[in-house]
Short mmCIF file of C-alpha atoms and ligand atoms in Angstrom, two decimals:
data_model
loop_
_atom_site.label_atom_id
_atom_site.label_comp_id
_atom_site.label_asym_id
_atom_site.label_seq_id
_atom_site.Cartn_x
_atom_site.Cartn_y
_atom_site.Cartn_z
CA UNK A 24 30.20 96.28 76.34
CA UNK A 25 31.70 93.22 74.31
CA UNK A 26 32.84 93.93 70.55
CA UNK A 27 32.55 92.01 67.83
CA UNK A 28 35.78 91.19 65.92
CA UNK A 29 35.73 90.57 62.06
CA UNK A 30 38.98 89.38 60.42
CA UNK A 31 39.71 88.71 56.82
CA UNK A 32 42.30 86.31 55.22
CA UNK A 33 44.09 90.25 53.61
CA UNK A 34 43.45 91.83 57.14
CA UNK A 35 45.31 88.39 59.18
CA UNK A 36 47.80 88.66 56.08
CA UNK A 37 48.93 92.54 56.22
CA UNK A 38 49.45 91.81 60.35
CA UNK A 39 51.23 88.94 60.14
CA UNK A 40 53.54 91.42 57.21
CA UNK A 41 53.52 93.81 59.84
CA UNK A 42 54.70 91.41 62.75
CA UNK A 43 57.50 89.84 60.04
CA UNK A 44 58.44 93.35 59.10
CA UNK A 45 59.46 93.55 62.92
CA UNK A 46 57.39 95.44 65.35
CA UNK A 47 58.40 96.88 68.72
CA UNK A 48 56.49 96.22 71.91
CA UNK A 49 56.12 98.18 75.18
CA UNK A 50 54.98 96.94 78.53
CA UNK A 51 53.16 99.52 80.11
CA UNK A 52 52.68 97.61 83.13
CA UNK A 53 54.43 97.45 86.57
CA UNK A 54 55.87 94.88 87.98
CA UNK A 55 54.08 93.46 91.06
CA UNK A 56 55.77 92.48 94.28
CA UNK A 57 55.39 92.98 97.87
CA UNK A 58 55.98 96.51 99.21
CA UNK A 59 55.53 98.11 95.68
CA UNK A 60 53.26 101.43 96.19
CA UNK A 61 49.38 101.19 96.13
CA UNK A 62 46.09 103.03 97.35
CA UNK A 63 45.59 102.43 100.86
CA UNK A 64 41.99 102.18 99.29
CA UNK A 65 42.76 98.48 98.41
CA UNK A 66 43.88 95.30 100.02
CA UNK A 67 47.69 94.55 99.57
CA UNK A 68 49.59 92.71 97.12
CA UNK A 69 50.71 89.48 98.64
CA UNK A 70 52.58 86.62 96.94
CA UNK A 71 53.45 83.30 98.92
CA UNK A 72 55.34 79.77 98.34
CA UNK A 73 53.42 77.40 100.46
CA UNK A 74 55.17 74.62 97.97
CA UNK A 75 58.65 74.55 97.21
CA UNK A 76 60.71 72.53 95.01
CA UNK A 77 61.52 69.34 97.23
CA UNK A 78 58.23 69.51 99.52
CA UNK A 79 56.97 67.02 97.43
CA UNK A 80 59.48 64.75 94.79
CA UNK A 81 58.31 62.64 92.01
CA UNK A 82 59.59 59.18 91.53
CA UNK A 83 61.59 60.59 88.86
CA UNK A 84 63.21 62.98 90.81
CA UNK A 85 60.77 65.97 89.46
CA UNK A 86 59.39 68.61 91.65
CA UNK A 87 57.38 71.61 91.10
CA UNK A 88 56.86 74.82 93.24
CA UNK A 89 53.40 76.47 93.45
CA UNK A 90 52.43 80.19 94.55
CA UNK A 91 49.77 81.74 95.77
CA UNK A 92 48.55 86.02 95.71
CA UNK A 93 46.35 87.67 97.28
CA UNK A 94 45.47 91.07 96.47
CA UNK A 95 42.81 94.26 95.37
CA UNK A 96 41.43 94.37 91.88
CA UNK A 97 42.78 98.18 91.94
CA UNK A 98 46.20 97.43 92.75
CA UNK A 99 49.43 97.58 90.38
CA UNK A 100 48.47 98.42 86.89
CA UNK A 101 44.68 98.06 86.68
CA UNK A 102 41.54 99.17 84.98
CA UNK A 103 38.50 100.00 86.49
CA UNK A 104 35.14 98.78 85.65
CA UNK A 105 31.99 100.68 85.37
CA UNK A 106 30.65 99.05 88.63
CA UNK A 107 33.57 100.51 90.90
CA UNK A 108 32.35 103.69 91.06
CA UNK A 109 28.56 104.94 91.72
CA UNK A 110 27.45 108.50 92.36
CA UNK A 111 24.43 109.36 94.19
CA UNK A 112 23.98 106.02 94.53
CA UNK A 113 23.76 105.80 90.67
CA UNK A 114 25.82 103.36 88.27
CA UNK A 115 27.22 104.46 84.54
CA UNK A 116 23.98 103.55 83.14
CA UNK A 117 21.97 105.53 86.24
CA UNK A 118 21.05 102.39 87.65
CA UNK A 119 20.97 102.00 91.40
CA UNK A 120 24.38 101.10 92.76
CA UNK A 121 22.37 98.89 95.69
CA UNK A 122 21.44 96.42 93.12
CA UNK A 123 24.73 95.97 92.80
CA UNK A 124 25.62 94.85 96.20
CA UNK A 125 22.67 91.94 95.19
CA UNK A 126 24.79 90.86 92.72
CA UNK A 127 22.34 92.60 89.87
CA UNK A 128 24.86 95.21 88.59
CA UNK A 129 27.68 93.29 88.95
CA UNK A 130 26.90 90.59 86.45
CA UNK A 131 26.46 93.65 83.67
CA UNK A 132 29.08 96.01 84.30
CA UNK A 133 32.06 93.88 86.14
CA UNK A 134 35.63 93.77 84.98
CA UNK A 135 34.03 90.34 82.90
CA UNK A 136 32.52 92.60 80.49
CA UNK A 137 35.22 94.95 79.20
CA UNK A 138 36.06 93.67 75.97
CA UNK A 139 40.20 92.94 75.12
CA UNK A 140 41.00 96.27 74.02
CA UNK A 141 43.04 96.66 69.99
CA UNK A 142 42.94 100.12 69.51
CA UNK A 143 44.63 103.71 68.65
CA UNK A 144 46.73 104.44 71.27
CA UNK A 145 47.56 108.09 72.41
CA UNK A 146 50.40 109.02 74.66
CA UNK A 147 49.96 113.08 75.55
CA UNK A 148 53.23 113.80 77.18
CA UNK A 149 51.70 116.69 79.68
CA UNK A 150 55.36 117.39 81.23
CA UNK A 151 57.02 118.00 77.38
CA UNK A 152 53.68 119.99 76.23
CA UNK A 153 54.35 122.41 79.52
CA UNK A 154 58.43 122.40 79.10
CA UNK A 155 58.75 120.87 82.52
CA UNK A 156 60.90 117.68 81.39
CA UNK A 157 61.42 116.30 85.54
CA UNK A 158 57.48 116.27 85.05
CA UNK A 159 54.47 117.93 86.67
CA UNK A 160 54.65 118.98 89.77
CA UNK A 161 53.45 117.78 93.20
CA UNK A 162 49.04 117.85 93.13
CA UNK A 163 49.31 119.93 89.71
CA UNK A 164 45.68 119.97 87.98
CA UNK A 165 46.13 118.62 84.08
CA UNK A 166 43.60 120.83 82.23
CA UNK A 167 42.42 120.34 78.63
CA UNK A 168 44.58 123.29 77.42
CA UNK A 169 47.31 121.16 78.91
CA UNK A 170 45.92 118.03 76.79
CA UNK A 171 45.08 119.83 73.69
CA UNK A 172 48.37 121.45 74.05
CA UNK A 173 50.12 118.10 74.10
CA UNK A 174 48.37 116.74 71.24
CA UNK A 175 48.56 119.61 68.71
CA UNK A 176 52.79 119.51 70.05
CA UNK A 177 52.68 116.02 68.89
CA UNK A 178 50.44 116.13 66.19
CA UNK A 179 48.54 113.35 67.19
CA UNK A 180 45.02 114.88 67.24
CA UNK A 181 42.53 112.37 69.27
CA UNK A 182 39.95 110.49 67.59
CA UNK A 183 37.09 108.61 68.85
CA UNK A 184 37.61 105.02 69.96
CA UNK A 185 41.00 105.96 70.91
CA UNK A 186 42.95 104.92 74.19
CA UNK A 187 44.58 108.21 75.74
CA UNK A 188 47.36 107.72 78.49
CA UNK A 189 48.12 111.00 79.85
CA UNK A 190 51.49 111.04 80.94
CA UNK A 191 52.60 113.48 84.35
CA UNK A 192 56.16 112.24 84.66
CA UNK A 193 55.12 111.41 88.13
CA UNK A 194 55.66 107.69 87.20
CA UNK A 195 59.31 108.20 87.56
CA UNK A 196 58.67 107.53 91.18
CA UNK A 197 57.10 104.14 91.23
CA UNK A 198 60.81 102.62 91.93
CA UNK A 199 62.19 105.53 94.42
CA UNK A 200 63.59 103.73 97.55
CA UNK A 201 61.03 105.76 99.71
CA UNK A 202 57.97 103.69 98.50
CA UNK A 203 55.46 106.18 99.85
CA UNK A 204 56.67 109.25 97.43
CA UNK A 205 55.15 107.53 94.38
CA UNK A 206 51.04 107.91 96.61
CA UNK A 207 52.15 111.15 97.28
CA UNK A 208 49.62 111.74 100.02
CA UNK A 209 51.68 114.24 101.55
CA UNK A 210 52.79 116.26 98.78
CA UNK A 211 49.74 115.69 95.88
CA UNK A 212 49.87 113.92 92.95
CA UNK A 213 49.95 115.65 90.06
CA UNK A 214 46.50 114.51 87.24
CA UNK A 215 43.97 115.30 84.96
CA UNK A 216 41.20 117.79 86.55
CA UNK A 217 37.77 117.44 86.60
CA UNK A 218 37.48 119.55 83.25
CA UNK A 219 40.19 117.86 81.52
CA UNK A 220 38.35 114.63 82.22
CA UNK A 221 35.10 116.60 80.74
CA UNK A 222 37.29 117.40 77.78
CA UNK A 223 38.65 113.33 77.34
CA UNK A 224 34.98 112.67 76.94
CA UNK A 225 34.42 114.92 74.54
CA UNK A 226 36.81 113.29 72.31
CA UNK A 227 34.49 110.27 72.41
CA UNK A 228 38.14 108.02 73.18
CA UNK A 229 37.37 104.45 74.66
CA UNK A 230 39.16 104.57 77.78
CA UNK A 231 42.01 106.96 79.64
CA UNK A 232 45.21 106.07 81.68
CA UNK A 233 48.10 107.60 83.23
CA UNK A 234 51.11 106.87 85.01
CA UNK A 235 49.89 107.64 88.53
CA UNK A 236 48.41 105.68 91.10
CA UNK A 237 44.72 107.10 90.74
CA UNK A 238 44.82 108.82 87.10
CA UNK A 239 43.20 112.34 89.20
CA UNK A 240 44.81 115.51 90.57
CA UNK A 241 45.27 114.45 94.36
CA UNK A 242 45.92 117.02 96.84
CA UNK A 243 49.00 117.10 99.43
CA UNK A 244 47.20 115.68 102.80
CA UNK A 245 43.38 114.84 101.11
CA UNK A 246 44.17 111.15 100.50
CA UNK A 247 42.92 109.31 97.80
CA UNK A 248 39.19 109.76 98.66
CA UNK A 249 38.03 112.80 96.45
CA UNK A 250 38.57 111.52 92.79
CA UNK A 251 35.99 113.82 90.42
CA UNK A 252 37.59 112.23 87.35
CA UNK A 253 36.27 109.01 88.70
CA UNK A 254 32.92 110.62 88.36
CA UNK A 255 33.20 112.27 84.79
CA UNK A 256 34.54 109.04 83.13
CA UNK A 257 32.84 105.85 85.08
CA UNK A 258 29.29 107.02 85.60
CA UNK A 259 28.62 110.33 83.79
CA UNK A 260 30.40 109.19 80.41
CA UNK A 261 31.26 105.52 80.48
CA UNK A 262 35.26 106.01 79.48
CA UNK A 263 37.32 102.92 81.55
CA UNK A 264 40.25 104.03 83.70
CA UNK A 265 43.87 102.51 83.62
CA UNK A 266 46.10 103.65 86.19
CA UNK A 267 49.47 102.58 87.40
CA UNK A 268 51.05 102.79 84.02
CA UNK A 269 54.40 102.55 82.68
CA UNK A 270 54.90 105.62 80.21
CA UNK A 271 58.56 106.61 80.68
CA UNK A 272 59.52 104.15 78.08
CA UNK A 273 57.32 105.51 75.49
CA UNK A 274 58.12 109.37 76.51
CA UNK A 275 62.12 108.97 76.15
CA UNK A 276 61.43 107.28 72.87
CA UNK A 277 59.08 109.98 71.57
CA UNK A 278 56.30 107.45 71.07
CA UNK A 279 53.31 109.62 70.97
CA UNK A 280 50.96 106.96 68.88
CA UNK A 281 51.39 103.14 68.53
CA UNK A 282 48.62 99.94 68.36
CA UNK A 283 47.54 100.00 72.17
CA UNK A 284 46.44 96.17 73.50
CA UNK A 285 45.06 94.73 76.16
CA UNK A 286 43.10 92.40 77.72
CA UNK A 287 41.58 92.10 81.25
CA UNK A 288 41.32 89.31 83.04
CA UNK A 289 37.70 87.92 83.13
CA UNK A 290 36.99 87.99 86.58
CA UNK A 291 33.12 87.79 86.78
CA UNK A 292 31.44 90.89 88.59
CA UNK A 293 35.02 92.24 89.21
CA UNK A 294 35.22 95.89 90.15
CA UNK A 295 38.46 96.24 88.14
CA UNK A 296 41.12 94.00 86.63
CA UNK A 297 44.94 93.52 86.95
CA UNK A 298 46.51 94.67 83.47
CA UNK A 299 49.49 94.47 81.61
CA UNK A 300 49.07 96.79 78.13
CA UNK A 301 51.47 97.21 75.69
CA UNK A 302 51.81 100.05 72.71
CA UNK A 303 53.14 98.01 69.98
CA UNK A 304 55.13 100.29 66.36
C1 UVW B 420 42.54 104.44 93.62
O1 UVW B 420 42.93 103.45 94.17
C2 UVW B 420 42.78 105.77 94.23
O2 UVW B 420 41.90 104.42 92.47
P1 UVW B 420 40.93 103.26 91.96
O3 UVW B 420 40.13 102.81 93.17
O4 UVW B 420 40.09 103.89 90.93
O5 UVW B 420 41.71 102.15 91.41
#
């Protein structure tokens, strides 16, 4: 699962020309604080102060204030390993998912062994594809015709190795006042099907994300339990999952391709990993 990087003296050269040149930079991840909307799937983001500036004063008059967070692997913008989800009991590599409650599994396929990700990025911008501009509606089911749709609009065909965020225009609700619109379990989320996860595949991309809170079509009242996309890409075809994302930026702007990074924390034997990407032009 781990890459290996070559680099020449041209290849540092024509980035660093690029970076001089000026380059613009996107955060594609939310912000985490207390309250913000996540799975009830996961535990909840905490963040604590237990030292403040003054508990404890240097000679000199210095002080420093220390935090502390708690919270899931899967919550805020994430990425999921290929050990979160089994089938059947089986793993992405049809290994038995017991093992990896031993530990076994774990070690191979945790959050430690997705290699920092430099790659093609894709936006398909679903909601502009389908003439909707407010975005997809409510628990509508992204198909490929939706995704081909979106890329032959942009002309940005997909290639393999690339990253693909599929955008639904549902992100627009991470910051509504009523924090539980953006999980939608009352009214759906709208996401990418079961087939249009088939079709992703197909492409032979790297790894998929969107700007919802579980990347799948979720229905109005059916929680965020049934998740067949979950299936297709982390045990049947070994594509990684980002979800949470920030793609309104990228939308307004018309960004459609860019240099996608990013780089998971390490955790060993993780199930997934807090991320912040960016889609750098
Ligand atoms: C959800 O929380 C619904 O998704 P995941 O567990 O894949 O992060």
């Amino acid at each position: 699962m781990t890459t290996t990087n070559i680099t020449t003296d041209t290849g540092t050269a024509a980035l660093l020309a690029a970076v001089d040149a000026g380059v613009r930079t996107y955060d594609l991840g939310r912000r985490l604080s207390i309250g913000m909307p996540q799975s009830p799937n996961h535990p909840p983001f905490w963040h604590a102060l237990p030292r403040r500036h003054g508990d404890s004063v240097r000679s000199d008059g210095g002080s420093a204030a220390n935090d502390i967070i708690t919270m899931g692997t899967h919550v805020g913008t994430h990425i999921d390993a290929f050990s979160h989800v089994s089938q059947d009991g089986r793993l992405f590599d049809g290994s038995d998912a017991s093992d990896a409650g031993r530990g076994g599994r774990y070690a191979e396929l945790g959050a430690h062994t997705i290699a920092p990700m430099v790659r093609r990025g894709v936006l398909l911008d679903v909601p502009a594809a389908l003439g909707q501009p407010d975005g997809c509606d409510p628990g509508y089911e992204i198909t490929p015709a939706d995704l081909s749709a979106a890329a032959d609009r942009q002309g940005t065909p997909i290639r393999p190795g690339d990253v693909v965020l599929v955008r639904s225009g549902w992100g627009r609700l991470f910051d509504h006042e009523d924090r539980t619109r953006y999980i939608g379990l009352t009214t759906g989320v709208p996401g990418v099907s079961e087939a249009g996860a088939t079709w992703l595949a197909d492409q032979g991309i790297h790894a998929a994300g969107a700007d919802t809170i579980a990347f799948e079509c979720l229905r109005p009242g059916a929680g965020h339990s049934v998740l067949p996309a979950h299936r297709v890409l982390l045990v049947e075809r070994g594509v990684y999952i980002i979800e949470t994302m920030a793609l309104e930026e990228l939308a307004a702007d018309g960004v459609h391709e860019f240099l996608f990074v990013l780089s998971p924390l390490a955790i060993f034997g993780a199930t997934g990993s807090p991320v912040r990407p960016l889609a750098v032009i």
